[in-house]
mmCIF file of C-alpha atoms in Angstrom:
data_model
loop_
_atom_site.group_PDB
_atom_site.id
_atom_site.type_symbol
_atom_site.label_atom_id
_atom_site.label_comp_id
_atom_site.label_asym_id
_atom_site.label_seq_id
_atom_site.Cartn_x
_atom_site.Cartn_y
_atom_site.Cartn_z
ATOM 1 C CA MET A 1 79.591 5.233 77.549
ATOM 2 C CA VAL A 2 81.572 7.558 79.832
ATOM 3 C CA LEU A 3 83.092 10.577 78.094
ATOM 4 C CA ILE A 4 86.407 11.798 79.524
ATOM 5 C CA SER A 5 87.400 15.354 78.633
ATOM 6 C CA LEU A 6 91.121 15.391 79.366
ATOM 7 C CA LYS A 7 92.719 18.787 79.818
ATOM 8 C CA SER A 8 96.233 19.144 78.447
ATOM 9 C CA VAL A 9 98.414 21.717 76.705
ATOM 10 C CA LEU A 10 100.137 21.174 73.381
ATOM 11 C CA PRO A 11 103.437 22.930 72.597
ATOM 12 C CA GLY A 12 102.809 26.317 71.012
ATOM 13 C CA ALA A 13 99.171 26.443 72.122
ATOM 14 C CA GLN A 14 97.802 29.974 72.512
ATOM 15 C CA SER A 15 96.000 29.092 75.736
ATOM 16 C CA ALA A 16 95.709 26.359 78.315
ATOM 17 C CA ASN A 17 92.182 25.572 77.129
ATOM 18 C CA ASP A 18 93.289 22.505 75.220
ATOM 19 C CA GLY A 19 92.635 18.794 75.408
ATOM 20 C CA PHE A 20 90.753 15.904 73.858
ATOM 21 C CA LEU A 21 87.796 13.580 74.398
ATOM 22 C CA PHE A 22 88.056 9.871 75.151
ATOM 23 C CA GLU A 23 85.277 7.310 75.456
ATOM 24 C CA THR A 24 85.359 4.553 78.069
ATOM 25 C CA THR A 25 82.976 2.545 80.261
ATOM 26 C CA THR A 26 82.375 2.308 83.988
ATOM 27 C CA SER A 27 83.576 -1.310 83.925
ATOM 28 C CA THR A 28 87.019 -0.316 82.598
ATOM 29 C CA PRO A 29 89.944 -0.793 85.034
ATOM 30 C CA VAL A 30 91.531 2.496 86.049
ATOM 31 C CA ASP A 31 94.998 1.229 85.075
ATOM 32 C CA GLU A 32 93.775 0.515 81.552
ATOM 33 C CA LEU A 33 92.099 3.931 81.323
ATOM 34 C CA ILE A 34 95.251 5.761 82.418
ATOM 35 C CA ASP A 35 97.385 3.792 79.946
ATOM 36 C CA SER A 36 95.002 4.675 77.091
ATOM 37 C CA LEU A 37 94.896 8.370 78.012
ATOM 38 C CA VAL A 38 98.684 8.572 78.281
ATOM 39 C CA GLU A 39 99.121 6.867 74.896
ATOM 40 C CA ILE A 40 96.809 9.370 73.188
ATOM 41 C CA HIS A 41 98.381 12.302 75.050
ATOM 42 C CA ASN A 42 101.872 11.286 73.894
ATOM 43 C CA ALA A 43 100.578 10.529 70.382
ATOM 44 C CA ARG A 44 99.193 14.065 70.125
ATOM 45 C CA LEU A 45 102.562 15.453 71.178
ATOM 46 C CA ARG A 46 104.327 13.269 68.613
ATOM 47 C CA SER A 47 101.856 14.458 65.984
ATOM 48 C CA CYS A 48 102.749 18.092 66.722
ATOM 49 C CA LEU A 49 106.437 17.301 66.268
ATOM 50 C CA ILE A 50 105.706 15.415 63.036
ATOM 51 C CA ALA A 51 103.630 18.303 61.689
ATOM 52 C CA ASP A 52 106.346 20.888 62.390
ATOM 53 C CA ALA A 53 109.103 18.705 60.945
ATOM 54 C CA VAL A 54 107.247 17.691 57.772
ATOM 55 C CA LYS A 55 106.143 21.267 57.092
ATOM 56 C CA GLY A 56 109.794 22.278 57.195
ATOM 57 C CA LEU A 57 110.624 19.300 55.003
ATOM 58 C CA ALA A 58 108.077 20.384 52.379
ATOM 59 C CA MET A 59 109.284 23.986 52.425
ATOM 60 C CA TYR A 60 113.070 23.761 52.784
ATOM 61 C CA GLY A 61 114.053 20.105 52.352
ATOM 62 C CA VAL A 62 115.965 17.827 54.719
ATOM 63 C CA MET A 63 118.001 19.071 57.657
ATOM 64 C CA LYS A 64 121.722 19.677 57.359
ATOM 65 C CA ARG A 65 124.273 17.809 59.383
ATOM 66 C CA PRO A 66 124.750 19.435 62.794
ATOM 67 C CA GLU A 67 128.250 20.578 61.835
ATOM 68 C CA ASP A 68 126.960 22.209 58.613
ATOM 69 C CA VAL A 69 124.162 24.273 60.165
ATOM 70 C CA GLY A 70 124.258 27.910 59.040
ATOM 71 C CA THR A 71 122.678 30.276 56.529
ATOM 72 C CA ASP A 72 123.682 29.534 52.943
ATOM 73 C CA HIS A 73 124.456 33.104 51.855
ATOM 74 C CA VAL A 74 126.952 33.495 54.713
ATOM 75 C CA LYS A 75 128.502 30.164 53.767
ATOM 76 C CA GLU A 76 128.946 31.325 50.167
ATOM 77 C CA ILE A 77 130.545 34.580 51.316
ATOM 78 C CA THR A 78 133.097 32.617 53.316
ATOM 79 C CA GLY A 79 133.894 30.453 50.293
ATOM 80 C CA GLY A 80 131.743 27.450 51.123
ATOM 81 C CA ASN A 81 129.871 25.339 48.576
ATOM 82 C CA VAL A 82 126.050 25.389 48.587
ATOM 83 C CA GLU A 83 124.100 22.797 46.631
ATOM 84 C CA ARG A 84 121.227 24.455 44.756
ATOM 85 C CA GLY A 85 118.577 22.205 43.228
ATOM 86 C CA ASP A 86 115.781 23.137 40.826
ATOM 87 C CA ASN A 87 113.452 24.081 43.702
ATOM 88 C CA TYR A 88 116.052 25.778 45.881
ATOM 89 C CA VAL A 89 114.697 28.101 48.592
ATOM 90 C CA GLU A 90 117.130 29.286 51.251
ATOM 91 C CA ASP A 91 116.132 28.371 54.792
ATOM 92 C CA PRO A 92 116.332 31.556 56.920
ATOM 93 C CA SER A 93 117.146 29.475 60.007
ATOM 94 C CA GLY A 94 120.026 27.719 58.266
ATOM 95 C CA LEU A 95 118.865 24.322 59.566
ATOM 96 C CA ARG A 96 117.790 22.850 56.217
ATOM 97 C CA THR A 97 119.415 22.440 52.820
ATOM 98 C CA GLY A 98 116.880 24.591 50.958
ATOM 99 C CA ASN A 99 116.184 21.840 48.404
ATOM 100 C CA PRO A 100 112.543 20.792 48.969
ATOM 101 C CA PRO A 101 110.639 18.246 46.853
ATOM 102 C CA ASP A 102 108.733 19.425 43.807
ATOM 103 C CA GLU A 103 105.508 21.385 44.197
ATOM 104 C CA LYS A 104 103.250 18.352 43.722
ATOM 105 C CA MET A 105 104.965 16.295 46.415
ATOM 106 C CA ALA A 106 105.089 19.295 48.758
ATOM 107 C CA GLU A 107 101.312 19.638 48.415
ATOM 108 C CA ILE A 108 100.844 15.945 49.250
ATOM 109 C CA LEU A 109 103.004 16.339 52.363
ATOM 110 C CA ASN A 110 101.094 19.422 53.510
ATOM 111 C CA ARG A 111 97.740 17.761 52.821
ATOM 112 C CA GLU A 112 98.505 14.767 55.019
ATOM 113 C CA VAL A 113 99.890 17.022 57.743
ATOM 114 C CA ARG A 114 96.715 19.118 57.695
ATOM 115 C CA ALA A 115 94.607 15.970 58.092
ATOM 116 C CA LEU A 116 96.701 14.962 61.119
ATOM 117 C CA GLU A 117 96.535 18.425 62.697
ATOM 118 C CA GLU A 118 92.779 18.678 62.197
ATOM 119 C CA TYR A 119 92.181 15.324 63.880
ATOM 120 C CA ILE A 120 94.164 16.148 67.038
ATOM 121 C CA HIS A 121 93.024 19.792 67.224
ATOM 122 C CA LYS A 122 91.322 21.027 70.382
ATOM 123 C CA ASN A 123 88.223 21.916 68.328
ATOM 124 C CA GLN A 124 87.410 18.208 68.327
ATOM 125 C CA VAL A 125 86.212 18.711 71.910
ATOM 126 C CA GLN A 126 83.604 21.212 70.737
ATOM 127 C CA ASN A 127 82.741 18.930 67.828
ATOM 128 C CA GLN A 128 82.169 16.064 70.294
ATOM 129 C CA VAL A 129 84.696 13.838 68.505
ATOM 130 C CA ALA A 130 86.451 11.337 70.761
ATOM 131 C CA LEU A 131 90.033 10.506 69.745
ATOM 132 C CA THR A 132 91.318 6.971 69.334
ATOM 133 C CA LEU A 133 94.898 5.754 69.138
ATOM 134 C CA PRO A 134 94.322 3.662 65.945
ATOM 135 C CA GLU A 135 92.981 6.733 64.145
ATOM 136 C CA ILE A 136 95.974 8.863 65.166
ATOM 137 C CA THR A 137 98.305 6.036 64.129
ATOM 138 C CA GLU A 138 96.614 5.848 60.729
ATOM 139 C CA LYS A 139 97.049 9.604 60.183
ATOM 140 C CA ILE A 140 100.721 9.347 61.143
ATOM 141 C CA ASN A 141 101.179 6.392 58.768
ATOM 142 C CA ASN A 142 99.672 8.484 55.976
ATOM 143 C CA VAL A 143 102.233 11.206 56.650
ATOM 144 C CA ARG A 144 104.990 8.579 56.735
ATOM 145 C CA GLY A 145 103.820 7.243 53.366
ATOM 146 C CA ALA A 146 103.875 10.731 51.856
ATOM 147 C CA VAL A 147 107.426 11.286 53.167
ATOM 148 C CA THR A 148 108.483 7.961 51.629
ATOM 149 C CA MET A 149 107.029 9.039 48.289
ATOM 150 C CA ALA A 150 108.893 12.355 48.432
ATOM 151 C CA TYR A 151 112.149 10.781 49.665
ATOM 152 C CA PRO A 152 112.250 7.132 48.517
ATOM 153 C CA MET A 153 115.890 6.843 49.626
ATOM 154 C CA GLY A 154 114.885 7.770 53.169
ATOM 155 C CA LEU A 155 115.674 10.707 55.414
ATOM 156 C CA PRO A 156 119.012 11.226 57.161
ATOM 157 C CA GLU A 157 119.060 9.971 60.725
ATOM 158 C CA TRP A 158 119.659 13.480 62.096
ATOM 159 C CA ASP A 159 116.516 14.868 60.459
ATOM 160 C CA LEU A 160 113.774 15.769 62.936
ATOM 161 C CA ALA A 161 111.093 14.265 60.676
ATOM 162 C CA HIS A 162 112.902 10.904 60.718
ATOM 163 C CA LEU A 163 113.132 11.034 64.527
ATOM 164 C CA ALA A 164 109.477 12.013 64.925
ATOM 165 C CA LEU A 165 108.134 9.384 62.519
ATOM 166 C CA ASP A 166 110.325 6.421 63.393
ATOM 167 C CA GLY A 167 111.880 7.183 66.772
ATOM 168 C CA SER A 168 110.687 5.775 70.083
ATOM 169 C CA VAL A 169 109.111 7.858 72.840
ATOM 170 C CA ASP A 170 112.417 7.742 74.755
ATOM 171 C CA LYS A 171 114.195 9.377 71.815
ATOM 172 C CA LEU A 172 111.577 12.128 71.694
ATOM 173 C CA LYS A 173 112.559 13.162 75.216
ATOM 174 C CA GLY A 174 115.581 14.867 73.684
ATOM 175 C CA THR A 175 113.318 17.245 71.740
ATOM 176 C CA TYR A 176 111.232 20.175 72.933
ATOM 177 C CA LEU A 177 108.520 17.635 73.838
ATOM 178 C CA GLY A 178 110.617 16.165 76.645
ATOM 179 C CA GLY A 179 108.931 18.074 79.450
ATOM 180 C CA SER A 180 105.416 17.260 78.235
ATOM 181 C CA LEU A 181 105.699 13.510 77.659
ATOM 182 C CA ILE A 182 104.183 11.288 80.346
ATOM 183 C CA GLU A 183 105.080 7.750 81.399
ATOM 184 C CA ALA A 184 102.013 5.606 82.067
ATOM 185 C CA LYS A 185 103.550 3.959 85.143
ATOM 186 C CA ASN A 186 104.134 7.366 86.738
ATOM 187 C CA ALA A 187 100.775 8.910 85.754
ATOM 188 C CA SER A 188 97.827 9.706 87.973
ATOM 189 C CA LEU A 189 94.311 10.708 86.869
ATOM 190 C CA TRP A 190 92.211 13.290 88.724
ATOM 191 C CA THR A 191 88.682 14.641 88.380
ATOM 192 C CA CYS A 192 86.713 16.954 90.707
ATOM 193 C CA ASN A 193 89.797 17.070 92.942
ATOM 194 C CA LYS A 194 89.513 13.293 93.451
ATOM 195 C CA GLU A 195 92.003 10.691 92.228
ATOM 196 C CA PHE A 196 91.138 7.589 90.223
ATOM 197 C CA ARG A 197 92.720 4.878 92.364
ATOM 198 C CA ARG A 198 94.749 2.242 90.530
ATOM 199 C CA GLY A 199 93.490 -1.280 90.990
ATOM 200 C CA GLN A 200 89.886 -0.101 90.951
ATOM 201 C CA LEU A 201 87.268 0.308 88.232
ATOM 202 C CA VAL A 202 85.998 3.572 86.771
ATOM 203 C CA SER A 203 82.661 2.841 88.465
ATOM 204 C CA ASP A 204 84.365 3.039 91.868
ATOM 205 C CA ARG A 205 84.903 6.749 91.247
ATOM 206 C CA LEU A 206 81.941 7.677 89.030
ATOM 207 C CA GLY A 207 79.358 5.105 90.113
ATOM 208 C CA SER A 208 78.091 2.080 88.205
ATOM 209 C CA CYS A 209 74.855 3.843 87.178
ATOM 210 C CA ASN A 210 76.596 6.792 85.522
ATOM 211 C CA GLU A 211 77.310 5.135 82.191
ATOM 212 C CA LYS A 212 76.101 8.181 80.251
ATOM 213 C CA THR A 213 78.120 10.923 81.868
ATOM 214 C CA LYS A 214 80.934 13.336 81.017
ATOM 215 C CA VAL A 215 83.742 14.340 83.349
ATOM 216 C CA VAL A 216 86.663 16.736 83.039
ATOM 217 C CA ALA A 217 89.952 15.159 84.094
ATOM 218 C CA LYS A 218 93.673 15.873 84.189
ATOM 219 C CA LEU A 219 96.801 13.738 84.193
ATOM 220 C CA THR A 220 99.551 14.390 86.708
ATOM 221 C CA THR A 221 102.605 12.538 87.943
ATOM 222 C CA LYS A 222 102.365 10.307 90.999
ATOM 223 C CA GLY A 223 102.931 12.045 94.291
ATOM 224 C CA SER A 224 102.378 15.554 92.898
ATOM 225 C CA GLY A 225 98.906 15.836 94.387
ATOM 226 C CA PRO A 226 95.786 17.184 92.681
ATOM 227 C CA PRO A 227 96.236 19.513 89.717
ATOM 228 C CA ALA A 228 95.769 23.236 90.181
ATOM 229 C CA ARG A 229 92.210 24.461 89.949
ATOM 230 C CA GLU A 230 91.273 26.315 86.789
ATOM 231 C CA PRO A 231 90.398 30.019 87.178
ATOM 232 C CA VAL A 232 86.689 30.772 87.594
ATOM 233 C CA VAL A 233 86.873 33.550 84.997
ATOM 234 C CA SER A 234 88.441 32.683 81.655
ATOM 235 C CA GLU A 235 90.934 34.916 79.853
ATOM 236 C CA THR A 236 88.292 35.959 77.293
ATOM 237 C CA GLU A 237 85.790 36.863 79.999
ATOM 238 C CA ARG A 238 88.438 38.790 81.921
ATOM 239 C CA ASN A 239 89.314 40.837 78.830
ATOM 240 C CA ALA A 240 85.637 41.574 78.162
ATOM 241 C CA MET A 241 85.105 42.719 81.767
ATOM 242 C CA THR A 242 88.178 44.948 81.609
ATOM 243 C CA ALA A 243 86.971 46.553 78.375
ATOM 244 C CA PHE A 244 83.494 47.118 79.840
ATOM 245 C CA TYR A 245 84.756 48.792 83.016
ATOM 246 C CA PHE A 246 87.212 50.946 81.055
ATOM 247 C CA THR A 247 84.393 52.161 78.776
ATOM 248 C CA ARG A 248 82.182 52.833 81.796
ATOM 249 C CA GLN A 249 84.959 54.764 83.514
ATOM 250 C CA GLU A 250 85.440 56.961 80.444
ATOM 251 C CA GLU A 251 81.685 57.690 80.312
ATOM 252 C CA LEU A 252 81.649 58.716 83.979
ATOM 253 C CA LYS A 253 84.675 60.933 83.391
ATOM 254 C CA ARG A 254 82.941 62.720 80.524
ATOM 255 C CA LEU A 255 79.800 63.212 82.636
ATOM 256 C CA ALA A 256 81.857 64.697 85.457
ATOM 257 C CA GLU A 257 83.506 67.195 83.105
ATOM 258 C CA ALA A 258 80.243 68.222 81.409
ATOM 259 C CA ASP A 259 78.407 71.476 82.358
ATOM 260 C CA GLU A 260 75.499 71.272 84.753
ATOM 261 C CA ASP A 261 73.065 72.500 82.092
ATOM 262 C CA ASP A 262 74.436 70.233 79.396
ATOM 263 C CA TYR A 263 71.553 67.806 79.831
ATOM 264 C CA LEU A 264 69.077 70.480 78.644
ATOM 265 C CA ASN A 265 70.230 69.858 75.066
ATOM 266 C CA SER A 266 69.089 66.222 75.258
ATOM 267 C CA ALA A 267 65.787 65.153 73.689
ATOM 268 C CA TRP A 268 64.588 63.546 76.915
ATOM 269 C CA ALA A 269 64.852 66.920 78.736
ATOM 270 C CA ASP A 270 62.423 68.725 76.382
ATOM 271 C CA PRO A 271 59.213 69.470 78.398
ATOM 272 C CA LYS A 272 57.186 69.435 75.181
ATOM 273 C CA GLY A 273 58.766 66.233 73.898
ATOM 274 C CA MET A 274 55.785 63.981 74.645
ATOM 275 C CA LYS A 275 53.319 66.419 72.986
ATOM 276 C CA LYS A 276 55.476 66.679 69.878
ATOM 277 C CA SER A 277 55.829 62.900 69.719
ATOM 278 C CA LEU A 278 52.054 62.348 69.955
ATOM 279 C CA GLN A 279 51.423 64.973 67.274
ATOM 280 C CA GLY A 280 54.202 63.629 65.029
ATOM 281 C CA LEU A 281 56.100 66.902 65.197
ATOM 282 C CA ASP A 282 59.265 65.681 66.907
ATOM 283 C CA ASN A 283 61.270 65.453 63.667
ATOM 284 C CA VAL A 284 59.822 68.539 61.928
ATOM 285 C CA LYS A 285 62.414 71.141 60.951
ATOM 286 C CA ALA A 286 62.015 74.694 59.711
ATOM 287 C CA PRO A 287 62.237 75.101 55.891
ATOM 288 C CA GLY A 288 65.680 75.924 54.619
ATOM 289 C CA LEU A 289 67.475 74.782 57.776
ATOM 290 C CA ARG A 290 69.819 71.828 57.662
ATOM 291 C CA PHE A 291 71.310 70.205 60.728
#
């Protein structure tokens, strides 16, 4: 089983060190592999949109009509009418009605969203968990079922949660995911600065005897060439090196400013230090003196 570690970046990620694992075989056609990777990549993006939308749904209720967007307290000041339910919480952004479901249903929504987020999280790479499209689809269906329980009459068509759960990939291009979505027919897969050629098998790139291997790969668009190389030193390592050299520089500065005889006060400069240590007298202090 060949393990593909695909590098990608989710919206809102703190770093570019993101991605997922996918299992395949050397006998798999490259076209089929690319299609599978693109489907999971887009499914992860959809999952991020679903998570954000359903969290807002659980906290502030459904979205307002585009023409009604605005903070409720300003609307009341100008003489507008604001519907306040039993669980009313004003949405600071003014995008939602402020009437979320009851506490029990909100907890169910958040629970299913957490399960979805945990499954697609980048930590799954460290945990050696390979993602599958059926599993992501099942998690999304669980979120959809929870939304149906909370809103049996359905969500308005302008609500982002409705678009994320039931809309097609083409409709998602109008959201903030538009620049990150990939079309399978326009995708190209690269590893070790070499492209997986369409019409070939995975074994044509990795070798037929390398069934138990792991490769790091990236998806790009056709004609864009190989992806940019990753930096040799990571951001964490760079910060650690900077901190080390700054500390060292401060130590050298203090040594330069110190008196020439300052070292005589150090324990290692005592000519009788070894004798005192052998006799056990190095820590002996005169009676009545405290240091």
